[in-house]
Short mmCIF file of C-alpha atoms in Angstrom, two decimals:
data_model
loop_
_atom_site.label_atom_id
_atom_site.label_comp_id
_atom_site.label_asym_id
_atom_site.label_seq_id
_atom_site.Cartn_x
_atom_site.Cartn_y
_atom_site.Cartn_z
CA MET A 24 1.51 9.89 15.85
CA ALA A 25 -0.91 12.61 16.95
CA GLU A 26 0.44 15.97 17.91
CA PRO A 27 1.03 16.11 21.69
CA SER A 28 -0.85 18.56 23.89
CA LEU A 29 0.68 21.97 24.29
CA MET A 30 0.64 21.52 28.06
CA LEU A 31 0.79 18.49 30.34
CA ARG A 32 -2.77 17.65 31.33
CA GLU A 33 -3.65 16.73 34.90
CA GLN A 34 -5.28 13.50 33.72
CA ASP A 35 -1.95 12.40 32.23
CA LEU A 36 -0.02 12.47 35.51
CA PRO A 37 -0.11 8.65 35.86
CA LEU A 38 2.43 8.47 33.04
CA LEU A 39 4.70 10.99 34.74
CA VAL A 40 6.90 8.14 35.93
CA ASP A 41 10.38 6.92 35.15
CA LEU A 42 10.36 3.68 33.18
CA TYR A 43 11.99 1.71 35.97
CA GLU A 44 9.05 2.41 38.29
CA LEU A 45 6.57 0.68 36.00
CA ALA A 46 9.15 -2.00 35.16
CA MET A 47 9.53 -2.77 38.87
CA ALA A 48 5.76 -2.60 39.36
CA GLN A 49 5.36 -5.26 36.67
CA ALA A 50 8.00 -7.40 38.38
CA TYR A 51 6.22 -7.05 41.73
CA TRP A 52 2.94 -8.01 40.03
CA ARG A 53 4.48 -10.87 38.05
CA PHE A 54 6.05 -12.51 41.11
CA GLY A 55 3.19 -11.92 43.53
CA MET A 56 5.03 -9.37 45.69
CA ASP A 57 2.06 -7.42 47.01
CA ASP A 58 2.87 -6.97 50.70
CA ASP A 59 2.81 -3.56 52.32
CA ALA A 60 5.88 -1.37 51.98
CA VAL A 61 6.84 1.95 53.57
CA PHE A 62 8.67 4.57 51.54
CA SER A 63 10.11 7.69 53.14
CA LEU A 64 10.82 11.03 51.41
CA PHE A 65 13.75 12.89 53.00
CA PHE A 66 17.07 14.58 52.22
CA ARG A 67 20.48 13.49 53.44
CA LYS A 68 22.09 16.91 53.65
CA LEU A 69 21.11 20.55 53.40
CA PRO A 70 21.77 22.49 50.18
CA GLU A 71 25.05 24.38 50.39
CA HIS A 72 23.51 27.75 51.25
CA ARG A 73 20.68 26.65 53.54
CA ASN A 74 20.32 26.27 57.30
CA PHE A 75 16.94 24.55 56.90
CA VAL A 76 14.53 23.43 54.22
CA LEU A 77 10.98 24.74 54.29
CA ALA A 78 8.89 21.68 53.43
CA CYS A 79 6.18 22.52 50.91
CA GLY A 80 3.96 20.52 48.59
CA GLN A 81 4.02 17.28 50.57
CA GLN A 82 0.41 17.63 51.64
CA GLN A 83 -0.79 18.94 48.29
CA VAL A 84 0.62 15.95 46.41
CA ALA A 85 -1.78 13.73 48.36
CA ARG A 86 -4.61 15.31 46.34
CA VAL A 87 -2.82 14.22 43.18
CA ILE A 88 -2.27 10.68 44.47
CA GLU A 89 -5.95 10.28 45.31
CA SER A 90 -7.07 11.14 41.76
CA LEU A 91 -4.57 9.07 39.71
CA ARG A 92 -6.18 6.78 37.12
CA PHE A 93 -4.79 5.00 34.03
CA THR A 94 -6.97 5.71 31.00
CA ASP A 95 -7.30 3.69 27.79
CA GLU A 96 -4.98 6.20 26.11
CA HIS A 97 -2.35 5.64 28.79
CA ILE A 98 -2.60 1.88 28.34
CA ARG A 99 -2.28 2.24 24.54
CA ARG A 100 0.94 4.22 24.97
CA LEU A 101 2.33 1.59 27.31
CA GLU A 102 1.38 -1.16 24.85
CA ASP A 103 3.36 0.66 22.16
CA LEU A 104 6.51 0.35 24.29
CA ASN A 105 6.37 -3.45 23.93
CA ARG A 106 7.65 -3.93 27.49
CA PHE A 107 4.54 -4.79 29.47
CA GLU A 108 2.44 -7.95 29.63
CA SER A 109 -1.27 -7.73 28.87
CA GLY A 110 -2.14 -8.98 32.36
CA PHE A 111 -0.12 -6.22 33.95
CA LEU A 112 -1.77 -3.62 31.71
CA ASP A 113 -5.17 -4.96 32.80
CA TRP A 114 -3.99 -4.54 36.39
CA LEU A 115 -3.07 -0.93 35.63
CA ARG A 116 -6.55 -0.28 34.20
CA GLN A 117 -7.98 -1.07 37.62
CA TRP A 118 -5.19 0.61 39.58
CA ARG A 119 -6.13 2.89 42.45
CA PHE A 120 -3.96 4.00 45.33
CA THR A 121 -5.18 2.08 48.37
CA GLY A 122 -2.55 3.01 50.95
CA SER A 123 -1.94 5.64 53.59
CA VAL A 124 0.15 8.82 53.72
CA ARG A 125 1.58 10.76 56.65
CA ALA A 126 3.29 14.12 56.19
CA VAL A 127 4.55 17.12 58.09
CA PRO A 128 2.42 20.29 57.75
CA GLU A 129 3.10 22.63 54.84
CA GLY A 130 5.70 25.21 55.84
CA THR A 131 7.55 23.08 58.41
CA PRO A 132 11.31 23.78 58.72
CA LEU A 133 13.14 20.47 58.35
CA PHE A 134 16.67 19.12 58.60
CA PRO A 135 18.64 16.14 57.22
CA GLN A 136 17.12 12.66 57.60
CA GLU A 137 13.73 14.01 58.71
CA PRO A 138 10.86 12.66 56.56
CA LEU A 139 8.72 15.16 54.68
CA LEU A 140 6.23 12.36 54.12
CA GLU A 141 5.89 8.58 54.35
CA ILE A 142 3.75 6.35 52.17
CA ARG A 143 2.52 2.91 53.22
CA ALA A 144 0.92 0.78 50.51
CA PRO A 145 1.35 -2.48 48.58
CA VAL A 146 4.89 -2.19 47.26
CA ALA A 147 4.01 -1.72 43.59
CA GLU A 148 1.57 1.09 44.40
CA ALA A 149 4.09 2.97 46.49
CA GLN A 150 6.93 2.38 44.01
CA MET A 151 4.95 3.87 41.11
CA LEU A 152 4.61 7.20 42.95
CA GLU A 153 8.34 7.86 43.34
CA SER A 154 9.08 10.36 40.57
CA LEU A 155 5.72 12.10 40.77
CA VAL A 156 5.99 12.68 44.52
CA MET A 157 9.64 13.72 44.38
CA ASN A 158 9.10 16.17 41.53
CA TYR A 159 6.05 17.74 43.13
CA VAL A 160 7.56 18.20 46.57
CA HIS A 161 11.02 19.15 45.30
CA LEU A 162 9.76 22.11 43.28
CA GLU A 163 7.67 23.69 46.01
CA SER A 164 10.17 22.99 48.81
CA THR A 165 13.03 24.47 46.77
CA LEU A 166 11.09 27.63 45.92
CA ALA A 167 9.60 28.04 49.39
CA SER A 168 13.06 27.63 50.96
CA LYS A 169 14.35 30.45 48.73
CA ALA A 170 11.32 32.66 49.28
CA VAL A 171 11.47 32.47 53.07
CA ARG A 172 15.07 33.72 52.99
CA LEU A 173 13.93 36.78 51.04
CA VAL A 174 11.20 37.38 53.61
CA LEU A 175 13.71 37.12 56.46
CA ALA A 176 16.18 39.43 54.70
CA ALA A 177 13.50 42.07 54.06
CA ASP A 178 12.83 42.28 57.82
CA GLY A 179 9.13 43.09 57.60
CA ARG A 180 9.16 44.90 54.26
CA PRO A 181 6.96 43.33 51.56
CA VAL A 182 8.54 41.11 48.91
CA VAL A 183 6.77 40.59 45.57
CA ASP A 184 7.40 37.79 43.07
CA PHE A 185 8.41 38.99 39.59
CA GLY A 186 9.96 35.67 38.55
CA MET A 187 7.57 34.04 36.07
CA ARG A 188 9.38 35.01 32.87
CA ARG A 189 12.58 33.10 33.61
CA MET A 190 11.21 30.14 35.54
CA HIS A 191 11.74 26.60 34.33
CA GLY A 192 8.31 25.95 32.85
CA LEU A 193 4.81 27.29 33.27
CA ASP A 194 3.91 24.64 35.85
CA ALA A 195 6.75 25.91 38.03
CA ALA A 196 5.62 29.51 37.54
CA TRP A 197 2.11 28.58 38.63
CA ARG A 198 2.82 26.21 41.52
CA GLY A 199 5.69 28.38 42.69
CA VAL A 200 3.25 31.10 43.69
CA ARG A 201 1.55 28.74 46.13
CA ALA A 202 4.95 28.02 47.66
CA TYR A 203 5.69 31.76 47.81
CA ARG A 204 2.45 32.43 49.63
CA VAL A 205 3.16 29.69 52.16
CA ALA A 206 6.64 31.19 52.68
CA GLY A 207 5.24 34.67 53.34
CA LEU A 208 5.63 36.71 50.16
CA SER A 209 3.30 39.70 49.89
CA GLY A 210 2.37 39.57 46.22
CA THR A 211 3.04 38.27 42.72
CA SER A 212 2.91 39.65 39.20
CA ASN A 213 1.46 36.30 38.00
CA ILE A 214 -2.26 36.88 37.49
CA GLN A 215 -3.34 33.26 37.03
CA ALA A 216 -1.46 31.93 40.05
CA GLY A 217 -2.16 34.95 42.20
CA THR A 218 -5.90 34.67 41.72
CA ASP A 219 -5.80 30.88 42.12
CA PHE A 220 -3.84 30.95 45.38
CA GLY A 221 -5.06 34.19 46.91
CA LEU A 222 -1.77 36.06 46.73
CA PRO A 223 -2.32 39.77 45.88
CA VAL A 224 -1.49 40.54 42.25
CA LYS A 225 0.89 43.47 41.98
CA GLY A 226 2.81 45.21 39.22
CA THR A 227 3.85 48.57 37.84
CA MET A 228 4.94 49.23 34.27
CA ALA A 229 7.80 48.27 31.98
CA HIS A 230 10.36 50.62 30.47
CA SER A 231 8.78 49.96 27.07
CA PHE A 232 5.67 51.96 28.00
CA VAL A 233 7.78 54.97 28.92
CA GLN A 234 9.81 54.59 25.72
CA ALA A 235 6.68 54.27 23.59
CA CYS A 236 5.20 57.53 24.88
CA GLU A 237 6.05 61.00 23.64
CA ASP A 238 8.06 61.67 26.77
CA GLU A 239 8.46 60.29 30.27
CA MET A 240 6.00 62.63 31.96
CA ALA A 241 3.35 61.82 29.35
CA ALA A 242 3.73 58.15 30.34
CA PHE A 243 3.42 59.03 34.03
CA ARG A 244 0.34 61.21 33.45
CA MET A 245 -1.47 58.51 31.46
CA TYR A 246 -0.71 55.80 34.01
CA ALA A 247 -1.78 57.96 36.94
CA GLU A 248 -5.04 58.81 35.19
CA LEU A 249 -5.78 55.18 34.37
CA TYR A 250 -4.50 53.64 37.63
CA PRO A 251 -4.93 55.89 40.69
CA GLY A 252 -2.43 55.00 43.41
CA THR A 253 -0.04 53.50 40.85
CA THR A 254 3.68 52.96 41.23
CA LEU A 255 5.77 54.68 38.55
CA LEU A 256 8.97 53.21 37.09
CA VAL A 257 11.42 56.11 37.22
CA ASP A 258 14.77 54.84 35.92
CA THR A 259 14.21 54.64 32.15
CA TYR A 260 16.34 57.73 31.47
CA ASP A 261 17.39 59.74 34.53
CA THR A 262 16.10 58.52 37.88
CA ARG A 263 16.60 61.65 39.93
CA GLY A 264 15.40 63.90 37.14
CA ALA A 265 12.24 61.82 36.80
CA VAL A 266 11.52 62.07 40.52
CA ARG A 267 12.09 65.84 40.51
CA ASN A 268 9.63 66.15 37.63
CA ILE A 269 7.10 64.02 39.50
CA ALA A 270 7.51 66.20 42.60
CA ARG A 271 6.89 69.41 40.60
CA TRP A 272 3.93 67.84 38.81
CA LEU A 273 2.29 66.71 42.05
CA LYS A 274 2.87 70.11 43.66
CA ASP A 275 0.87 71.69 40.83
CA ASN A 276 -1.69 68.87 40.75
CA PRO A 277 -2.36 67.83 44.37
CA ASP A 278 -5.35 65.67 43.36
CA VAL A 279 -3.18 63.26 41.37
CA ASP A 280 -2.79 59.98 43.26
CA ILE A 281 0.68 58.40 43.06
CA GLY A 282 1.34 55.57 45.50
CA GLY A 283 5.00 54.90 44.86
CA ILE A 284 8.02 54.85 42.60
CA ARG A 285 10.12 51.87 41.52
CA LEU A 286 13.89 51.80 41.16
CA ASP A 287 15.18 49.07 38.87
CA SER A 288 18.86 49.86 38.24
CA GLY A 289 21.98 51.58 39.52
CA ASP A 290 23.10 51.86 43.13
CA LEU A 291 19.71 51.20 44.67
CA GLY A 292 20.70 52.37 48.17
CA GLU A 293 22.13 55.67 46.97
CA GLU A 294 19.30 56.30 44.54
CA ALA A 295 16.69 55.49 47.19
CA ARG A 296 18.24 58.03 49.57
CA ASP A 297 18.32 60.75 46.93
CA CYS A 298 14.78 60.03 45.78
CA ARG A 299 13.50 59.91 49.35
CA GLN A 300 15.05 63.31 49.99
CA ILE A 301 13.50 64.80 46.85
CA LEU A 302 10.07 63.43 47.73
CA ASP A 303 10.22 64.44 51.39
CA GLU A 304 11.34 67.99 50.60
CA ALA A 305 8.31 68.25 48.31
CA GLY A 306 6.00 67.07 51.11
CA LEU A 307 5.51 63.71 49.43
CA ASP A 308 6.55 61.50 52.32
CA HIS A 309 3.53 59.24 51.66
CA ILE A 310 4.99 58.04 48.35
CA ARG A 311 6.70 54.69 48.85
CA ILE A 312 9.89 53.50 47.21
CA MET A 313 10.09 50.00 45.77
CA ALA A 314 13.29 48.41 44.46
CA SER A 315 13.82 45.66 41.90
CA GLY A 316 16.42 44.75 39.31
CA GLY A 317 18.32 41.50 39.85
CA LEU A 318 17.83 41.46 43.61
CA ASP A 319 18.42 38.46 45.86
CA GLU A 320 18.32 37.98 49.63
CA TYR A 321 21.95 39.01 50.11
CA GLN A 322 21.45 42.36 48.37
CA ILE A 323 18.21 42.93 50.24
CA GLU A 324 19.89 42.17 53.56
CA SER A 325 22.68 44.63 52.68
CA LEU A 326 20.21 47.37 51.72
CA VAL A 327 18.19 46.88 54.90
CA ALA A 328 21.32 46.83 57.08
CA ALA A 329 22.52 50.07 55.47
CA GLY A 330 19.23 51.77 56.28
CA ALA A 331 18.25 52.36 52.65
CA PRO A 332 14.78 54.00 52.61
CA ILE A 333 13.20 51.25 50.54
CA ASP A 334 9.67 50.17 51.44
CA GLY A 335 9.42 46.95 49.42
CA PHE A 336 11.23 44.68 47.03
CA GLY A 337 10.43 42.95 43.75
CA VAL A 338 12.46 39.82 43.08
CA GLY A 339 12.57 37.99 39.75
CA THR A 340 15.17 35.54 38.52
CA ALA A 341 16.74 34.84 41.93
CA ILE A 342 13.48 33.54 43.37
CA GLY A 343 12.16 31.94 40.19
CA VAL A 344 15.15 29.62 39.77
CA ALA A 345 16.32 29.57 43.42
CA ASN A 346 19.66 30.65 41.96
CA ASP A 347 22.02 29.86 44.85
CA ALA A 348 20.49 26.47 45.77
CA PRO A 349 18.29 25.20 42.91
CA ALA A 350 18.13 21.61 44.12
CA ILE A 351 17.47 19.59 47.26
CA GLU A 352 18.84 16.05 47.26
CA LEU A 353 15.51 14.44 48.01
CA ALA A 354 15.47 10.66 48.30
CA TYR A 355 12.49 8.30 48.25
CA LYS A 356 13.61 5.08 49.90
CA LEU A 357 12.09 1.81 51.00
CA THR A 358 12.29 1.63 54.80
CA ALA A 359 10.09 -1.40 55.51
CA TYR A 360 8.60 -4.35 53.60
CA GLN A 361 6.54 -7.28 54.89
CA GLY A 362 6.74 -5.64 58.30
CA GLU A 363 10.54 -5.87 58.37
CA PRO A 364 13.04 -2.98 58.38
CA ARG A 365 14.73 -2.35 55.03
CA MET A 366 17.61 0.01 54.25
CA LYS A 367 20.25 0.99 51.72
CA LYS A 368 23.87 0.33 52.67
CA SER A 369 25.67 2.11 49.79
CA THR A 370 28.73 4.18 50.66
CA GLY A 371 27.71 7.75 51.40
CA LYS A 372 24.02 6.93 50.94
CA ARG A 373 23.26 4.68 53.89
CA SER A 374 19.63 5.10 54.92
CA TRP A 375 17.70 4.58 58.14
CA PRO A 376 15.15 1.76 58.22
CA CYS A 377 11.63 1.65 59.65
CA PRO A 378 8.63 4.00 59.48
CA LYS A 379 9.47 7.11 61.49
CA GLN A 380 8.18 9.99 63.52
CA VAL A 381 9.89 13.28 64.37
CA PHE A 382 9.40 14.90 67.75
CA ARG A 383 10.28 18.60 68.04
CA ARG A 384 11.07 20.19 71.40
CA PHE A 385 10.39 23.84 72.19
CA GLY A 386 11.73 25.99 75.02
CA GLY A 387 9.74 28.22 77.31
CA ASP A 388 10.31 31.08 74.88
CA GLY A 389 8.67 29.12 72.07
CA ARG A 390 11.97 28.55 70.22
CA MET A 391 12.86 25.19 68.73
CA GLN A 392 15.45 23.36 70.84
CA GLY A 393 16.04 20.09 69.00
CA ASP A 394 14.45 17.17 67.16
CA LEU A 395 14.37 13.44 67.82
CA ILE A 396 13.76 10.97 64.98
CA VAL A 397 12.20 7.76 66.28
CA GLU A 398 10.41 4.67 65.03
CA ALA A 399 6.78 5.49 64.23
CA SER A 400 5.64 3.32 67.13
CA GLU A 401 7.87 5.13 69.66
CA GLU A 402 6.97 8.07 71.87
CA GLY A 403 9.22 11.07 72.29
CA GLU A 404 9.38 14.41 74.04
CA GLY A 405 7.82 17.29 72.16
CA THR A 406 5.43 17.74 69.25
CA PRO A 407 5.08 14.94 66.65
CA LEU A 408 5.47 16.42 63.15
CA LEU A 409 4.18 13.67 60.84
CA GLN A 410 0.39 13.64 60.71
CA PRO A 411 -2.05 11.31 58.86
CA LEU A 412 -3.21 12.61 55.46
CA MET A 413 -4.65 9.58 53.69
CA ALA A 414 -6.04 6.21 54.71
CA ASP A 415 -7.29 3.44 52.43
CA GLY A 416 -6.45 5.61 49.44
CA ARG A 417 -8.64 8.53 50.49
CA LEU A 418 -7.84 11.95 51.90
CA LEU A 419 -8.83 12.27 55.53
CA ARG A 420 -11.41 14.91 56.29
CA ASP A 421 -9.83 18.23 57.29
CA ALA A 422 -6.34 16.73 57.06
CA ILE A 423 -5.12 19.57 54.83
CA ALA A 424 -5.52 22.99 56.41
CA PRO A 425 -6.81 25.96 54.37
CA LEU A 426 -4.01 27.87 52.65
CA GLU A 427 -4.40 30.88 54.93
CA ASP A 428 -3.87 28.62 57.96
CA GLN A 429 -0.77 27.15 56.30
CA VAL A 430 0.62 30.67 55.85
CA ARG A 431 0.02 31.43 59.52
CA TYR A 432 1.57 28.13 60.61
CA THR A 433 4.66 28.78 58.50
CA ARG A 434 5.12 32.27 59.88
CA GLU A 435 4.99 30.93 63.44
CA ALA A 436 7.21 27.94 62.62
CA VAL A 437 9.92 30.10 61.03
CA ALA A 438 9.74 32.57 63.91
CA SER A 439 10.41 29.68 66.31
CA LEU A 440 13.73 28.79 64.64
CA PRO A 441 16.92 29.56 66.56
CA ASP A 442 18.47 32.84 65.39
CA GLN A 443 21.43 31.07 63.79
CA GLN A 444 19.15 29.04 61.54
CA LYS A 445 17.29 32.19 60.42
CA GLN A 446 20.40 34.04 59.28
CA LEU A 447 21.46 33.98 55.63
CA ALA A 448 25.04 32.94 56.42
CA LEU A 449 25.66 29.33 57.32
CA ALA A 450 25.09 28.67 61.00
CA ASP A 451 28.15 28.01 63.15
CA GLN A 452 26.32 25.09 64.73
CA ALA A 453 23.87 22.76 63.00
CA TYR A 454 20.40 22.48 64.47
CA PRO A 455 20.44 19.46 66.85
CA VAL A 456 18.77 16.36 65.40
CA ARG A 457 19.18 13.00 67.15
CA LEU A 458 18.06 9.48 66.28
CA SER A 459 16.58 7.23 68.95
CA GLU A 460 18.54 4.31 70.35
CA SER A 461 15.85 1.97 69.04
CA LEU A 462 16.24 3.32 65.52
CA GLU A 463 20.01 2.95 65.69
CA GLU A 464 19.54 -0.60 66.93
CA LYS A 465 17.17 -1.39 64.07
CA GLN A 466 19.73 -0.09 61.59
CA ALA A 467 22.44 -2.26 63.16
CA GLN A 468 20.13 -5.30 62.96
CA ALA A 469 19.30 -4.54 59.33
CA LEU A 470 23.00 -4.24 58.50
CA GLU A 471 23.69 -7.57 60.19
CA ARG A 472 20.87 -9.20 58.24
CA ILE A 473 22.26 -7.79 54.97
CA ALA A 474 25.71 -9.14 55.82
CA GLN A 475 24.30 -12.59 56.67
CA LEU A 476 22.32 -12.74 53.43
CA GLN A 477 25.36 -11.76 51.40
CA GLU A 478 27.51 -14.33 53.17
CA TRP A 479 24.91 -17.02 52.59
CA HIS A 480 24.65 -16.08 48.92
CA TYR A 481 28.40 -16.25 48.39
CA GLN A 482 28.63 -19.61 50.20
CA ASP A 483 25.80 -20.94 48.10
CA GLN A 484 27.60 -19.86 44.92
CA ASP A 485 30.75 -21.70 46.06
#
């Protein structure tokens, strides 16, 4: 067997499926089941530490769906599994997504049972997309939901992503930066992703540079000469001593341009106060203080509430792995087939049938007041969230807004949340989400149909 590629290639995404998806697709093909189906992507409950999920990636994955093609190499690999008929493999050679996709805009706050996207297509086509769609949307929604909490905790101060080194894979480190930009982060240390997604690339120095130099001040002098306006890392040896030395150096060399200092250890609030005092007494009130070192939103909120004179935050591991809520229980479920409602009845996992729409109501102050989930054909009060993205297998013109517009939309959408949903602590009251009477009636009818079919089956067996 040839050595595999060092990285997953975009052209190989058609094989990024679980076996059962292609196994079911072959069964659909084999038995002539090619009617339209609707699959809905949603979550049943919020992660433990979240008051909302910031939907992200659901529009971008439509670009992936449009370009999927099975190559001869893909077919050869599937042949080697000895599970697929030659006729089905021929069908895969010609496979193209021919259906439609609706999704909420990138950066939309969502709540349990509300679809992030819905796919309508011949059942085999839609079934084959399950794992790809879930993986793509899960990553970006998880990271965006973490990032927006950091933005809220920082209360207007910039937050920069330092998380690449400990993230779960290079794809996550790259795509995560797009999610961070949507969520409102101010910068990233990741050069590739930052330049790809238009998020300012920011960084300072590591302790190793200071350690490698003859002494700390030599390191500072070289960096300042090479990078005017730089931020100096001051906690390698003695934080306060380093800042005092910087203050004396700048007093004697007023033309030297230092933009800030970075604190990366210790009691960040106390050290920031002491450093701010040293700098201010030296007339260096223009030098900013940035903090990093294992920060998360709870620590940032505490520092801000205590009035710590910190001008910005760098966050690494906590954002890169979404440490307090690393998973969203996304589900991709069949909700209609052959024009009829379909649902899952399992204990604890009962789903709602039918294609859907979500209407969001706003008060006179622009704040969100409540959502109504309805059948897609129903009307409701408020703004409909699910919008067409694809039709007949093709992206609709201008359906996906430019990234800068998505950032602006997200900022406004998050600002419109009720105050309880924006706090880090769990809200005392859940955001109000109702289901329409028609949708409840369709679920009851679907349950009755399931019961009748089961009863008929058992009688037939007797």
